[in-house]
Amino acid sequence: MTHLPPPAEELRLLDTELRQLDARRALLLARRAWLITALRPPVAPPPPPPPVRRPETTAPRVQNVLLVLGGALLTIAAIAFTLVSWGRMGIAGRALVLGAVTLASLGSPVLLLRHRLRSTAEAVAGLGLALTVLDVYALHEVALPETNGLGYAAIASALLAALWTAYGLALGGTRRPTGEAAAPARLTLRLPLPTALAAAQLPLILWAAAADAGAPVMTGALLVTAALDTAVALRVPVRSVCLVAAVGAYGLGGWGSLAAGWLSWTATGPSAVARAAALLLFAAAVALAAAWRLPDTNVATWVASAGGLLTVAALGGVPRSSLPGEWTVPGYLVCAVAVLAAVRARLPEPMRRGLALAAASVQAVAVVWALPPVTVALLGPVARVGRVWTGAPSTAREAVTTVGVPWPPYGATAPLVLVVVATVLAVAVRGTEWRPRATIGASALVWAAALVLPAALDIPYWAGMSAQGLTIVAALACVARSAEPRPVLFLPALVSSVSLACLSLAAEGTTLGVLAALTVLFAAVSGRSRLAPVAALAYATALACAVGASLGWQSPYIALLVLLVPVVAALLAARLVGSPARVPVEVTGAVAGLLAVGLAVPDPPLLALVLALCAVIAAGTAVREDRRPAGYAATALFVLAAWVRLACWGVGSVEAYTLPVTVPALLVGAFGRRKDPLTSSWTAYGAGLSVTLVPSLLTAWIDPDWPRPLLLGVAALAVTLVGARHRLRAPLVLGGGVLALDALHELAPYLVQMAGALPRWVPPALAGLVLLALGATYEQRIRDARRVREVLGRMR
């Protein structure tokens, strides 16, 4: 009998079989889908669409080109008819033909606009406007040939402007009110109104030309036309009209303003000056009125600036014709200050900025105008460096123009200009972020005015010197009273002091007094500026040179006086610990020391003394913990002093020059190794030993006598033994190397004799034996070399 499982077990088996059947069915279906896809023929991709040829231009552009071209051809035909075929017809025929064509051209746009053909209407209207010009020309040629051409053109342009304006307004119309939105808006013509405004530019100009009016009348015609253009540009809302009006306003206004400015500059009589001033004021009024109404703030600012400049030109030109030439710029400057005062009035902000910009521009030009006298007063005294103590000049102006640099003819008013601009900067710029810069600029201008004032007034030489000295005292007083050190305040005092020192070179007593005073003044404010001690030491150096020259000393002896400056600099630097002026003071002292060395070069014995004193100063500086490197300079100076002294004594032995270097170097090296035992022997003793051993070896090789090589060999042997005793690499290598080379030098003659006495086959045989010996004991040699390397490595 068949065994039947329990129902639960049988159900589990059935579920397992069904899951396997489902998995097999899914696999077979996937395989079937793949086979169907593989058996289908490949489908070709769809062909790309054919390229579409696009038009190269749009229909409205084609339309406009055709209409403009047609209107131009009709206009050319009308001109040809008027000029060529006019004489073949009678008066009635001529008038009938031209009038009929003109009326037809001017009337056709009405019908075209009703049919909403605006572009065609514009083209036909342009033809009609051109025909009106031909009508006017024909009328002059037939009926009024004797009239003045320019006068007739002026009247005709005015009539045409009025006619075209009426025609444009008649066909312009307006858009329908909002309540009649159901009806379409009426089309308008854009061409007549801007054309009429362009024609309106000519009447006044042609009238002035026809009347043979002078330059003032022609300038007035330009400015009036520009004023009318400005009014149209500000009040008419049509964009094309505004564009034509703006071009006319800027073009004719600029041309007329330049012409008025030239008339004001060249005017000689009161009436001419008044006419030019009136024209400039009219142009300024137009510009300021436009700036008041302009909506664009940037454009309004620049237009207001132009108005301010025109006002300055108008007011400043009035006194120019009656005052000397040197007062021209001050006159314009005063007018600019008056314009700047108007900025405080209740004006729109763009106008205030524009007027301030105009006033600032005039003041900047005035300052540039005053720079040549300042330059002469500042740089002129420098030429006296090559003419020391040749005699004091009589006046301050002569003192700054001795070398042939002419004094500017207008320089007398330069201080006034500088003071006025400085006052404006100090008063006008308040409560803004520009206040500190304005204060600095005002101070610089006042200093420049004080610098140029003695030469401008041409006062006596001693008075000019005193005035410049007071300027330096005032500047240094400002430095001393300032809350914090500011180089900007110190710089004018320094520059003025250099100019004063150069001026004092004219006389001996003046030079000594000025240099002494400058030394004391800058020393007094040395705590307020890092440059003050430097200036004091520099003037002290110059004073030492001047005192020596005054005493009749030669330059080597003057060097001893100059050495006082490095001494003072070293002592002062020791007290300026942590001050930013410390390094500049030390550098100034070093420069003074170099000057002393240069002065002492002609006298070698005194040069040795100067070098030794400089070495003492450097050694004293090296005593301080943070100035230890100065010890190297002290050593070098001591060595140079010793060498110079030995050269003066005629000593020719090399060791006399090298041993003074070797002994201190070895002592310093020993001290360094004692302080730091890890210091290498090459660092401690290498330089000191090389300074003596190497030059002595070179000298011994060319010395035919025997004492020098013998002594060198003994010294090298002693150095080698010391190095071996203390296991120091540098003495062992240097001493052994010099000893070997010295022995080779001594044995060289005998080796040469031996080489000449031996047969020629002996050297190759000896070389072969050496190679065999080296090859036989190769391993032993390597082991010995390693031992030597280990021994040398254990040496310090």
PDB file of N, CA, C and O in Angstrom, residues 687-710:
ATOM      1  N   ALA A 687      87.654  78.001   9.853  1.00  0.00           N
ATOM      2  CA  ALA A 687      87.972  79.287   9.225  1.00  0.00           C
ATOM      3  C   ALA A 687      89.266  79.873   9.770  1.00  0.00           C
ATOM      4  O   ALA A 687      90.111  80.379   9.015  1.00  0.00           O
ATOM      5  N   GLY A 688      89.447  79.818  11.117  1.00  0.00           N
ATOM      6  CA  GLY A 688      90.655  80.400  11.702  1.00  0.00           C
ATOM      7  C   GLY A 688      91.922  79.725  11.218  1.00  0.00           C
ATOM      8  O   GLY A 688      92.929  80.389  10.913  1.00  0.00           O
ATOM      9  N   LEU A 689      91.936  78.395  11.160  1.00  0.00           N
ATOM     10  CA  LEU A 689      93.130  77.692  10.698  1.00  0.00           C
ATOM     11  C   LEU A 689      93.383  77.918   9.212  1.00  0.00           C
ATOM     12  O   LEU A 689      94.534  78.047   8.783  1.00  0.00           O
ATOM     13  N   SER A 690      92.309  77.960   8.424  1.00  0.00           N
ATOM     14  CA  SER A 690      92.478  78.132   6.976  1.00  0.00           C
ATOM     15  C   SER A 690      93.046  79.496   6.632  1.00  0.00           C
ATOM     16  O   SER A 690      93.817  79.633   5.669  1.00  0.00           O
ATOM     17  N   VAL A 691      92.686  80.521   7.407  1.00  0.00           N
ATOM     18  CA  VAL A 691      93.150  81.880   7.093  1.00  0.00           C
ATOM     19  C   VAL A 691      94.671  81.953   7.109  1.00  0.00           C
ATOM     20  O   VAL A 691      95.286  82.686   6.311  1.00  0.00           O
ATOM     21  N   THR A 692      95.328  81.199   7.996  1.00  0.00           N
ATOM     22  CA  THR A 692      96.800  81.245   8.080  1.00  0.00           C
ATOM     23  C   THR A 692      97.460  80.127   7.280  1.00  0.00           C
ATOM     24  O   THR A 692      98.447  80.347   6.561  1.00  0.00           O
ATOM     25  N   LEU A 693      96.970  78.900   7.396  1.00  0.00           N
ATOM     26  CA  LEU A 693      97.650  77.766   6.772  1.00  0.00           C
ATOM     27  C   LEU A 693      97.631  77.838   5.241  1.00  0.00           C
ATOM     28  O   LEU A 693      98.648  77.575   4.592  1.00  0.00           O
ATOM     29  N   VAL A 694      96.480  78.190   4.671  1.00  0.00           N
ATOM     30  CA  VAL A 694      96.377  78.189   3.202  1.00  0.00           C
ATOM     31  C   VAL A 694      97.249  79.275   2.578  1.00  0.00           C
ATOM     32  O   VAL A 694      98.050  78.999   1.662  1.00  0.00           O
ATOM     33  N   PRO A 695      97.172  80.560   3.001  1.00  0.00           N
ATOM     34  CA  PRO A 695      98.077  81.553   2.401  1.00  0.00           C
ATOM     35  C   PRO A 695      99.558  81.233   2.637  1.00  0.00           C
ATOM     36  O   PRO A 695     100.395  81.449   1.750  1.00  0.00           O
ATOM     37  N   SER A 696      99.908  80.708   3.825  1.00  0.00           N
ATOM     38  CA  SER A 696     101.314  80.357   4.093  1.00  0.00           C
ATOM     39  C   SER A 696     101.775  79.225   3.179  1.00  0.00           C
ATOM     40  O   SER A 696     102.924  79.218   2.708  1.00  0.00           O
ATOM     41  N   LEU A 697     100.905  78.244   2.930  1.00  0.00           N
ATOM     42  CA  LEU A 697     101.264  77.145   2.030  1.00  0.00           C
ATOM     43  C   LEU A 697     101.500  77.660   0.608  1.00  0.00           C
ATOM     44  O   LEU A 697     102.477  77.256  -0.058  1.00  0.00           O
ATOM     45  N   LEU A 698     100.623  78.541   0.143  1.00  0.00           N
ATOM     46  CA  LEU A 698     100.802  79.091  -1.206  1.00  0.00           C
ATOM     47  C   LEU A 698     102.100  79.893  -1.304  1.00  0.00           C
ATOM     48  O   LEU A 698     102.807  79.846  -2.316  1.00  0.00           O
ATOM     49  N   THR A 699     102.391  80.631  -0.229  1.00  0.00           N
ATOM     50  CA  THR A 699     103.632  81.421  -0.238  1.00  0.00           C
ATOM     51  C   THR A 699     104.862  80.510  -0.174  1.00  0.00           C
ATOM     52  O   THR A 699     105.891  80.773  -0.815  1.00  0.00           O
ATOM     53  N   ALA A 700     104.761  79.421   0.589  1.00  0.00           N
ATOM     54  CA  ALA A 700     105.905  78.500   0.715  1.00  0.00           C
ATOM     55  C   ALA A 700     106.219  77.806  -0.603  1.00  0.00           C
ATOM     56  O   ALA A 700     107.376  77.470  -0.878  1.00  0.00           O
ATOM     57  N   TRP A 701     105.235  77.568  -1.400  1.00  0.00           N
ATOM     58  CA  TRP A 701     105.473  76.889  -2.677  1.00  0.00           C
ATOM     59  C   TRP A 701     106.259  77.747  -3.659  1.00  0.00           C
ATOM     60  O   TRP A 701     106.894  77.223  -4.575  1.00  0.00           O
ATOM     61  N   ILE A 702     106.200  79.051  -3.491  1.00  0.00           N
ATOM     62  CA  ILE A 702     106.948  79.940  -4.397  1.00  0.00           C
ATOM     63  C   ILE A 702     108.154  80.557  -3.697  1.00  0.00           C
ATOM     64  O   ILE A 702     108.825  81.416  -4.266  1.00  0.00           O
ATOM     65  N   ASP A 703     108.416  80.143  -2.450  1.00  0.00           N
ATOM     66  CA  ASP A 703     109.547  80.677  -1.694  1.00  0.00           C
ATOM     67  C   ASP A 703     110.766  79.762  -1.908  1.00  0.00           C
ATOM     68  O   ASP A 703     110.717  78.577  -1.570  1.00  0.00           O
ATOM     69  N   PRO A 704     111.864  80.286  -2.427  1.00  0.00           N
ATOM     70  CA  PRO A 704     113.041  79.415  -2.673  1.00  0.00           C
ATOM     71  C   PRO A 704     113.822  79.102  -1.399  1.00  0.00           C
ATOM     72  O   PRO A 704     114.656  78.188  -1.388  1.00  0.00           O
ATOM     73  N   ASP A 705     113.604  79.861  -0.312  1.00  0.00           N
ATOM     74  CA  ASP A 705     114.363  79.616   0.915  1.00  0.00           C
ATOM     75  C   ASP A 705     113.709  78.480   1.714  1.00  0.00           C
ATOM     76  O   ASP A 705     112.570  78.082   1.459  1.00  0.00           O
ATOM     77  N   TRP A 706     114.449  78.025   2.746  1.00  0.00           N
ATOM     78  CA  TRP A 706     113.975  76.895   3.543  1.00  0.00           C
ATOM     79  C   TRP A 706     113.317  77.260   4.867  1.00  0.00           C
ATOM     80  O   TRP A 706     112.562  76.455   5.415  1.00  0.00           O
ATOM     81  N   PRO A 707     113.540  78.466   5.467  1.00  0.00           N
ATOM     82  CA  PRO A 707     112.928  78.706   6.785  1.00  0.00           C
ATOM     83  C   PRO A 707     111.400  78.683   6.764  1.00  0.00           C
ATOM     84  O   PRO A 707     110.761  78.097   7.657  1.00  0.00           O
ATOM     85  N   ARG A 708     110.780  79.315   5.776  1.00  0.00           N
ATOM     86  CA  ARG A 708     109.315  79.365   5.767  1.00  0.00           C
ATOM     87  C   ARG A 708     108.703  77.965   5.647  1.00  0.00           C
ATOM     88  O   ARG A 708     107.792  77.622   6.432  1.00  0.00           O
ATOM     89  N   PRO A 709     109.162  77.099   4.689  1.00  0.00           N
ATOM     90  CA  PRO A 709     108.583  75.748   4.654  1.00  0.00           C
ATOM     91  C   PRO A 709     108.819  74.972   5.932  1.00  0.00           C
ATOM     92  O   PRO A 709     107.957  74.198   6.364  1.00  0.00           O
ATOM     93  N   LEU A 710     110.012  75.187   6.564  1.00  0.00           N
ATOM     94  CA  LEU A 710     110.291  74.469   7.793  1.00  0.00           C
ATOM     95  C   LEU A 710     109.339  74.886   8.912  1.00  0.00           C
ATOM     96  O   LEU A 710     108.736  74.051   9.602  1.00  0.00           O
TER      97      LEU A 710
END
